[in-house]
């Protein structure tokens, strides 16, 4: 056995075998498949899935409700009540003319007598002889999109010129529907936040667990000259990857399930139950906004995972010297 | 070998620095509420010196090394490393100090998920060095300690002695200013122990202060150097 | 130093100090605070919480909808249309008498003219002079609870004796509401199942992680003579405790939050928004059935944790010799 | 001491059983796709015998002990324990066999979350014994190996030698029929090593077959017994 520094070249006992092409494995310095790892990824996947479901649901309600709302808000009606002393048809024509003069009104369409009667049917029962009844008549006014015209002049004009007419801008209904929809959206948002908080919590616990489980590794890294920054980065990188993997998986499943549900419900749509569901929830086909939301949530979860784990690691390192 | 080439540099470098590598003054330490494990330690480890640290099991050898490593705080007394008082050292300075020290732990402390090669290269990787710059050196050292064909194995499948040699290689690879080795030959046969001792001696020649904690009188008898003997918590020095 | 077996009594170097009163700590053989432990408990808490929320929501809808449904189903109406050739008041009295004769009818109450007019108001507008209109009149029939009387005879009698009357048993509305409520309940149930499955998955991953992390411990236990049964029991006991702790915590928070929401909404109730929410979701005070459900879910999660971890441990032990 | 009282029983018991504790026939073993670490091993360990197992680092001492422990399967050859062929042993029988063996691992393998006392008592606890029935014995043994005042400490805070002694105590507490000790004195000073050797000898007197794997010639020279020497994967026996 030779002393390496004096003999110039070492004479290892296994001969001068050439080095293998690459010794680099670039293995992470923090063990990847440690106890908490897989569990954390699974949990993040689950939470992302739930968050995506909640967000998707809220988005669905938001979309449908904004449709309803704009539909309803765009439709203003004038009701002309019959008055024995006046000709109802003349009154209706007059009201239509007044409405058409108002700026912002796209269209004003009187309901014919039959149409008006059909509207009353559910409330007065079928088979009623409407000839006996002085049925009030409706004028449906469609507003230009995005415009909210001032109705005071129209109201005033109607009052003066068509005493039996009244203008209904559905304000009450719009506000009712808004409250309902906003409540549902609010609940959805709260659930999403809850789930994100849960994800953050889970990551915190998992990180602390992993740090405790890898205390040896942290110690060794310290001893061989790594500073806290280096160690925190190593841990954070690992957790960010885990988080990304978990959230991508969860979001993927959520997207898949939504698409599937969309197909299933579109085949249901003919059935009466399907009608009810669709009336309630809209069609299950989520808009591109919904998909975007799911992707955003997946990203948010991954980012939360990265940030939370970094903070946790820093705190752990500071606490434990 | 690279070591030969840098020898001259080290030789010049150490002539100037007169401060001892390690200096203890009236140091005492206790764990928690227990009795003092070590008390009234006053000694220095000079630059470029070689010494054994011995004493019965449980005497505090490992504790003394951990004091130098700053992984245990003394309950009283003063410790200075490379001329610097370490009582209120910042985290960055601590990292710098640790990069000047190499340690062989009694229980090896290899990272189980890295190969032997990666374990040995770890201190260099942590310092941000490029792999190309240290690769040959690491392989050379691994071959010297007889792990040339164990390079790509993970520590859990190494034999006890192989782990120990990997731990030694990891401590030597950075050519530290101070080497602390805790029972570095407890798991190898006497002839391999001699070979490893030669490695430590060579490192010492290149300018490193070496402290070897050991029970092995066979090993100590091979070298006529200073012995720090711990007993009953106190230090007794055999020059 | 004496040889203990020959000197009869040992002479330990630390003197014959008396033994401490108890050496038993009864520490679990499996490390309790290992990496995955805390994270698992947290995750189980979160999942239980979500499951409880879903179950609570479903229960709420179920309760309210069954109330609506029974209310609606119990209220049958007879509408008597005015006919110029007949006295409407006589017709109404006649119809009431006929209804009261029908078995299963608890009460039959005619709406007065004013009440009927008020019913029409939202549809015909306010301020209308109802004297001009031959307003149809309603008779509200309350059925005895639980009974579903046969209306064919009543219908027949009405047709013969009061030509202008028609019987409406709200069958369409009941079925609509049922579909809606059942859909919501179904979705809630699916979510609960999803969350329980998620809990099971999380436990599986965590157990496998813990087993991998504790492989050393398992090995040692094997070497000192423990059989698989013993080891599986130790692990299972630990995971059951973790699961129980986590699920109790999650269920506790869910109960707390529900109670809190109940208080908040009861103070909202005066506001119009509160009205809308209450109309939609019922009051937030959950019945004892809801509380029971939450407790049951917590138990189910704990049991799932125990069973799943036992199975996982057994499989792990079989796979790994 | 209890051991004295049961001596007579053991003495009688072992007279009858003629089968060797361990019998290897043409055993070879390789890890994965690697070369054969051990090959053509044929030897017996008689009941109530005492032997050292030695050889350079990486020779396969630990592997040989793991073969006996059935934690590694031979790639060829026949192993029988206590007269029983172990190639197709059931899990229950495996447990029974393991309860007849005591092991001191080279890396101790104490459970870090149990106190020293609990670690030593573990084999008895696992066998379902009541604590009252073994408590005194455990404490007595702990005191004999010098851990009387370390009883309630967790292994991570023990010194290297203290851990080793706890591992030895855990192997001895069940008074096994076969004791396998892997480098049991690598971390203790020579005088403590002698003390521990006495313990092994005493156990052997009570009827246990003892196999001690070691590099320590100082230790082996103290006792004139059979030596199993491993080298180049083959076994050579010095009677
Ligand atoms: N973290 C700790 N907490 C409490 N006591 C400790 C701790 N670390 C070590 N000890 C105790 O301090 C004493 C000295 O331990 P140390 O490890 O320094 O001994 P040593 O000289 O290295 O022994 P060995 O030769 O057996 O390794 C021992 O009795 C040990 O039990
Ligand atoms: N699980 C494994 N997989 C692959 N190779 C292994 C495994 N375990 C041991 N080896 C290799 O087998 C050889 C023998 O190992 P073993 O642990 O039996 O040696 P030993 O005689 O106990 O050495 P030491 O005295 O250093 O403890 C070593 O070269 C080791 O690298
Ligand atoms: Mg030590
Ligand atoms: Mg070995």
PDB file of N, CA and C in Angstrom, chain A residues 100-156:
ATOM      1  N   UNK A 100     -91.555  52.618 -26.730  1.00  0.00           N
ATOM      2  CA  UNK A 100     -90.596  52.649 -27.846  1.00  0.00           C
ATOM      3  C   UNK A 100     -89.867  53.979 -27.913  1.00  0.00           C
ATOM      4  N   UNK A 101     -90.492  55.022 -27.395  1.00  0.00           N
ATOM      5  CA  UNK A 101     -89.837  56.334 -27.402  1.00  0.00           C
ATOM      6  C   UNK A 101     -88.729  56.437 -26.347  1.00  0.00           C
ATOM      7  N   UNK A 102     -88.826  55.605 -25.362  1.00  0.00           N
ATOM      8  CA  UNK A 102     -87.846  55.705 -24.270  1.00  0.00           C
ATOM      9  C   UNK A 102     -86.469  55.244 -24.751  1.00  0.00           C
ATOM     10  N   UNK A 103     -85.438  56.016 -24.481  1.00  0.00           N
ATOM     11  CA  UNK A 103     -84.097  55.595 -24.895  1.00  0.00           C
ATOM     12  C   UNK A 103     -83.656  54.354 -24.123  1.00  0.00           C
ATOM     13  N   UNK A 104     -82.963  53.463 -24.829  1.00  0.00           N
ATOM     14  CA  UNK A 104     -82.485  52.232 -24.186  1.00  0.00           C
ATOM     15  C   UNK A 104     -83.418  51.067 -24.398  1.00  0.00           C
ATOM     16  N   UNK A 105     -84.580  51.313 -24.906  1.00  0.00           N
ATOM     17  CA  UNK A 105     -85.522  50.220 -25.136  1.00  0.00           C
ATOM     18  C   UNK A 105     -85.279  49.652 -26.523  1.00  0.00           C
ATOM     19  N   UNK A 106     -85.053  48.349 -26.567  1.00  0.00           N
ATOM     20  CA  UNK A 106     -84.720  47.741 -27.846  1.00  0.00           C
ATOM     21  C   UNK A 106     -85.978  47.348 -28.577  1.00  0.00           C
ATOM     22  N   UNK A 107     -86.943  46.864 -27.796  1.00  0.00           N
ATOM     23  CA  UNK A 107     -88.112  46.239 -28.396  1.00  0.00           C
ATOM     24  C   UNK A 107     -89.250  46.336 -27.401  1.00  0.00           C
ATOM     25  N   UNK A 108     -90.427  46.557 -27.893  1.00  0.00           N
ATOM     26  CA  UNK A 108     -91.596  46.537 -27.004  1.00  0.00           C
ATOM     27  C   UNK A 108     -92.684  45.758 -27.713  1.00  0.00           C
ATOM     28  N   UNK A 109     -93.103  44.686 -27.106  1.00  0.00           N
ATOM     29  CA  UNK A 109     -93.973  43.749 -27.797  1.00  0.00           C
ATOM     30  C   UNK A 109     -95.207  43.474 -26.945  1.00  0.00           C
ATOM     31  N   UNK A 110     -96.386  43.853 -27.393  1.00  0.00           N
ATOM     32  CA  UNK A 110     -97.570  43.524 -26.578  1.00  0.00           C
ATOM     33  C   UNK A 110     -97.910  42.052 -26.713  1.00  0.00           C
ATOM     34  N   UNK A 111     -98.348  41.462 -25.613  1.00  0.00           N
ATOM     35  CA  UNK A 111     -98.867  40.100 -25.668  1.00  0.00           C
ATOM     36  C   UNK A 111    -100.265  40.166 -26.252  1.00  0.00           C
ATOM     37  N   UNK A 112    -100.555  39.195 -27.075  1.00  0.00           N
ATOM     38  CA  UNK A 112    -101.920  39.164 -27.598  1.00  0.00           C
ATOM     39  C   UNK A 112    -102.846  38.680 -26.484  1.00  0.00           C
ATOM     40  N   UNK A 113    -104.106  38.774 -26.719  1.00  0.00           N
ATOM     41  CA  UNK A 113    -105.075  38.374 -25.699  1.00  0.00           C
ATOM     42  C   UNK A 113    -104.872  36.917 -25.316  1.00  0.00           C
ATOM     43  N   UNK A 114    -104.671  36.037 -26.304  1.00  0.00           N
ATOM     44  CA  UNK A 114    -104.489  34.606 -26.028  1.00  0.00           C
ATOM     45  C   UNK A 114    -103.248  34.368 -25.184  1.00  0.00           C
ATOM     46  N   UNK A 115    -102.212  35.069 -25.557  1.00  0.00           N
ATOM     47  CA  UNK A 115    -100.975  34.897 -24.781  1.00  0.00           C
ATOM     48  C   UNK A 115    -101.177  35.312 -23.335  1.00  0.00           C
ATOM     49  N   UNK A 116    -101.817  36.417 -23.134  1.00  0.00           N
ATOM     50  CA  UNK A 116    -102.074  36.898 -21.773  1.00  0.00           C
ATOM     51  C   UNK A 116    -102.906  35.884 -21.011  1.00  0.00           C
ATOM     52  N   UNK A 117    -103.909  35.346 -21.693  1.00  0.00           N
ATOM     53  CA  UNK A 117    -104.749  34.347 -21.029  1.00  0.00           C
ATOM     54  C   UNK A 117    -103.940  33.134 -20.617  1.00  0.00           C
ATOM     55  N   UNK A 118    -103.038  32.718 -21.506  1.00  0.00           N
ATOM     56  CA  UNK A 118    -102.258  31.530 -21.176  1.00  0.00           C
ATOM     57  C   UNK A 118    -101.376  31.781 -19.955  1.00  0.00           C
ATOM     58  N   UNK A 119    -100.916  33.013 -19.838  1.00  0.00           N
ATOM     59  CA  UNK A 119    -100.098  33.354 -18.678  1.00  0.00           C
ATOM     60  C   UNK A 119    -100.864  33.181 -17.380  1.00  0.00           C
ATOM     61  N   UNK A 120    -102.129  33.486 -17.435  1.00  0.00           N
ATOM     62  CA  UNK A 120    -102.931  33.414 -16.208  1.00  0.00           C
ATOM     63  C   UNK A 120    -103.364  31.998 -15.877  1.00  0.00           C
ATOM     64  N   UNK A 121    -103.281  31.148 -16.874  1.00  0.00           N
ATOM     65  CA  UNK A 121    -103.833  29.806 -16.719  1.00  0.00           C
ATOM     66  C   UNK A 121    -103.433  29.084 -15.429  1.00  0.00           C
ATOM     67  N   UNK A 122    -102.137  29.026 -15.158  1.00  0.00           N
ATOM     68  CA  UNK A 122    -101.768  28.245 -13.969  1.00  0.00           C
ATOM     69  C   UNK A 122    -102.410  28.774 -12.708  1.00  0.00           C
ATOM     70  N   UNK A 123    -102.756  30.024 -12.704  1.00  0.00           N
ATOM     71  CA  UNK A 123    -103.254  30.631 -11.467  1.00  0.00           C
ATOM     72  C   UNK A 123    -104.772  30.620 -11.400  1.00  0.00           C
ATOM     73  N   UNK A 124    -105.378  30.628 -12.520  1.00  0.00           N
ATOM     74  CA  UNK A 124    -106.843  30.643 -12.478  1.00  0.00           C
ATOM     75  C   UNK A 124    -107.420  29.302 -12.879  1.00  0.00           C
ATOM     76  N   UNK A 125    -106.549  28.371 -13.188  1.00  0.00           N
ATOM     77  CA  UNK A 125    -107.053  27.058 -13.577  1.00  0.00           C
ATOM     78  C   UNK A 125    -107.316  27.012 -15.069  1.00  0.00           C
ATOM     79  N   UNK A 126    -107.242  25.815 -15.606  1.00  0.00           N
ATOM     80  CA  UNK A 126    -107.483  25.670 -17.040  1.00  0.00           C
ATOM     81  C   UNK A 126    -108.976  25.539 -17.299  1.00  0.00           C
ATOM     82  N   UNK A 127    -109.295  25.662 -18.524  1.00  0.00           N
ATOM     83  CA  UNK A 127    -110.692  25.432 -18.913  1.00  0.00           C
ATOM     84  C   UNK A 127    -111.621  26.552 -18.514  1.00  0.00           C
ATOM     85  N   UNK A 128    -111.057  27.624 -18.013  1.00  0.00           N
ATOM     86  CA  UNK A 128    -111.878  28.767 -17.618  1.00  0.00           C
ATOM     87  C   UNK A 128    -112.241  29.528 -18.897  1.00  0.00           C
ATOM     88  N   UNK A 129    -113.422  30.008 -18.897  1.00  0.00           N
ATOM     89  CA  UNK A 129    -113.815  30.774 -20.084  1.00  0.00           C
ATOM     90  C   UNK A 129    -113.349  32.201 -19.910  1.00  0.00           C
ATOM     91  N   UNK A 130    -112.245  32.563 -20.580  1.00  0.00           N
ATOM     92  CA  UNK A 130    -111.659  33.873 -20.351  1.00  0.00           C
ATOM     93  C   UNK A 130    -112.483  35.004 -20.940  1.00  0.00           C
ATOM     94  N   UNK A 131    -113.437  34.613 -21.765  1.00  0.00           N
ATOM     95  CA  UNK A 131    -114.268  35.679 -22.313  1.00  0.00           C
ATOM     96  C   UNK A 131    -115.025  36.408 -21.217  1.00  0.00           C
ATOM     97  N   UNK A 132    -115.257  35.676 -20.111  1.00  0.00           N
ATOM     98  CA  UNK A 132    -115.973  36.291 -18.990  1.00  0.00           C
ATOM     99  C   UNK A 132    -115.098  37.286 -18.255  1.00  0.00           C
ATOM    100  N   UNK A 133    -113.812  37.127 -18.415  1.00  0.00           N
ATOM    101  CA  UNK A 133    -112.889  37.882 -17.575  1.00  0.00           C
ATOM    102  C   UNK A 133    -112.282  39.036 -18.340  1.00  0.00           C
ATOM    103  N   UNK A 134    -112.218  40.178 -17.727  1.00  0.00           N
ATOM    104  CA  UNK A 134    -111.454  41.276 -18.331  1.00  0.00           C
ATOM    105  C   UNK A 134    -109.986  41.049 -18.015  1.00  0.00           C
ATOM    106  N   UNK A 135    -109.322  40.296 -18.871  1.00  0.00           N
ATOM    107  CA  UNK A 135    -107.936  39.922 -18.587  1.00  0.00           C
ATOM    108  C   UNK A 135    -107.009  41.104 -18.827  1.00  0.00           C
ATOM    109  N   UNK A 136    -106.125  41.376 -17.864  1.00  0.00           N
ATOM    110  CA  UNK A 136    -105.150  42.441 -18.094  1.00  0.00           C
ATOM    111  C   UNK A 136    -104.179  42.013 -19.184  1.00  0.00           C
ATOM    112  N   UNK A 137    -103.568  42.990 -19.845  1.00  0.00           N
ATOM    113  CA  UNK A 137    -102.662  42.668 -20.954  1.00  0.00           C
ATOM    114  C   UNK A 137    -101.257  43.105 -20.631  1.00  0.00           C
ATOM    115  N   UNK A 138    -100.312  42.324 -21.136  1.00  0.00           N
ATOM    116  CA  UNK A 138     -98.899  42.587 -20.834  1.00  0.00           C
ATOM    117  C   UNK A 138     -98.187  43.123 -22.061  1.00  0.00           C
ATOM    118  N   UNK A 139     -97.256  44.042 -21.828  1.00  0.00           N
ATOM    119  CA  UNK A 139     -96.340  44.468 -22.893  1.00  0.00           C
ATOM    120  C   UNK A 139     -94.939  44.131 -22.405  1.00  0.00           C
ATOM    121  N   UNK A 140     -94.242  43.335 -23.181  1.00  0.00           N
ATOM    122  CA  UNK A 140     -92.889  42.964 -22.781  1.00  0.00           C
ATOM    123  C   UNK A 140     -91.905  43.891 -23.458  1.00  0.00           C
ATOM    124  N   UNK A 141     -91.063  44.510 -22.630  1.00  0.00           N
ATOM    125  CA  UNK A 141     -90.088  45.455 -23.172  1.00  0.00           C
ATOM    126  C   UNK A 141     -88.703  44.852 -23.013  1.00  0.00           C
ATOM    127  N   UNK A 142     -87.976  44.740 -24.096  1.00  0.00           N
ATOM    128  CA  UNK A 142     -86.598  44.244 -24.028  1.00  0.00           C
ATOM    129  C   UNK A 142     -85.680  45.438 -24.056  1.00  0.00           C
ATOM    130  N   UNK A 143     -84.760  45.475 -23.088  1.00  0.00           N
ATOM    131  CA  UNK A 143     -83.828  46.595 -23.018  1.00  0.00           C
ATOM    132  C   UNK A 143     -82.562  46.259 -23.776  1.00  0.00           C
ATOM    133  N   UNK A 144     -81.874  47.307 -24.219  1.00  0.00           N
ATOM    134  CA  UNK A 144     -80.557  47.068 -24.819  1.00  0.00           C
ATOM    135  C   UNK A 144     -79.611  46.562 -23.741  1.00  0.00           C
ATOM    136  N   UNK A 145     -78.727  45.673 -24.151  1.00  0.00           N
ATOM    137  CA  UNK A 145     -77.842  45.042 -23.175  1.00  0.00           C
ATOM    138  C   UNK A 145     -76.956  46.089 -22.505  1.00  0.00           C
ATOM    139  N   UNK A 146     -76.715  45.883 -21.226  1.00  0.00           N
ATOM    140  CA  UNK A 146     -75.775  46.747 -20.504  1.00  0.00           C
ATOM    141  C   UNK A 146     -76.355  48.101 -20.118  1.00  0.00           C
ATOM    142  N   UNK A 147     -77.472  48.481 -20.740  1.00  0.00           N
ATOM    143  CA  UNK A 147     -78.051  49.788 -20.413  1.00  0.00           C
ATOM    144  C   UNK A 147     -79.092  49.655 -19.321  1.00  0.00           C
ATOM    145  N   UNK A 148     -79.137  50.614 -18.445  1.00  0.00           N
ATOM    146  CA  UNK A 148     -80.165  50.600 -17.412  1.00  0.00           C
ATOM    147  C   UNK A 148     -80.921  51.923 -17.560  1.00  0.00           C
ATOM    148  N   UNK A 149     -81.907  51.967 -18.483  1.00  0.00           N
ATOM    149  CA  UNK A 149     -82.542  53.265 -18.791  1.00  0.00           C
ATOM    150  C   UNK A 149     -83.324  53.812 -17.595  1.00  0.00           C
ATOM    151  N   UNK A 150     -83.522  55.062 -17.647  1.00  0.00           N
ATOM    152  CA  UNK A 150     -84.266  55.749 -16.590  1.00  0.00           C
ATOM    153  C   UNK A 150     -85.748  55.653 -16.909  1.00  0.00           C
ATOM    154  N   UNK A 151     -86.501  55.036 -16.009  1.00  0.00           N
ATOM    155  CA  UNK A 151     -87.910  54.797 -16.319  1.00  0.00           C
ATOM    156  C   UNK A 151     -88.846  55.865 -15.775  1.00  0.00           C
ATOM    157  N   UNK A 152     -88.298  56.848 -15.073  1.00  0.00           N
ATOM    158  CA  UNK A 152     -89.213  57.813 -14.425  1.00  0.00           C
ATOM    159  C   UNK A 152     -90.077  58.551 -15.442  1.00  0.00           C
ATOM    160  N   UNK A 153     -89.429  58.952 -16.558  1.00  0.00           N
ATOM    161  CA  UNK A 153     -90.234  59.672 -17.571  1.00  0.00           C
ATOM    162  C   UNK A 153     -91.320  58.770 -18.135  1.00  0.00           C
ATOM    163  N   UNK A 154     -90.913  57.502 -18.448  1.00  0.00           N
ATOM    164  CA  UNK A 154     -91.896  56.576 -19.001  1.00  0.00           C
ATOM    165  C   UNK A 154     -93.048  56.368 -18.026  1.00  0.00           C
ATOM    166  N   UNK A 155     -92.675  56.192 -16.753  1.00  0.00           N
ATOM    167  CA  UNK A 155     -93.698  55.985 -15.740  1.00  0.00           C
ATOM    168  C   UNK A 155     -94.666  57.162 -15.684  1.00  0.00           C
ATOM    169  N   UNK A 156     -94.046  58.339 -15.705  1.00  0.00           N
ATOM    170  CA  UNK A 156     -94.845  59.564 -15.645  1.00  0.00           C
ATOM    171  C   UNK A 156     -95.805  59.640 -16.839  1.00  0.00           C
TER     172      UNK A 156
END
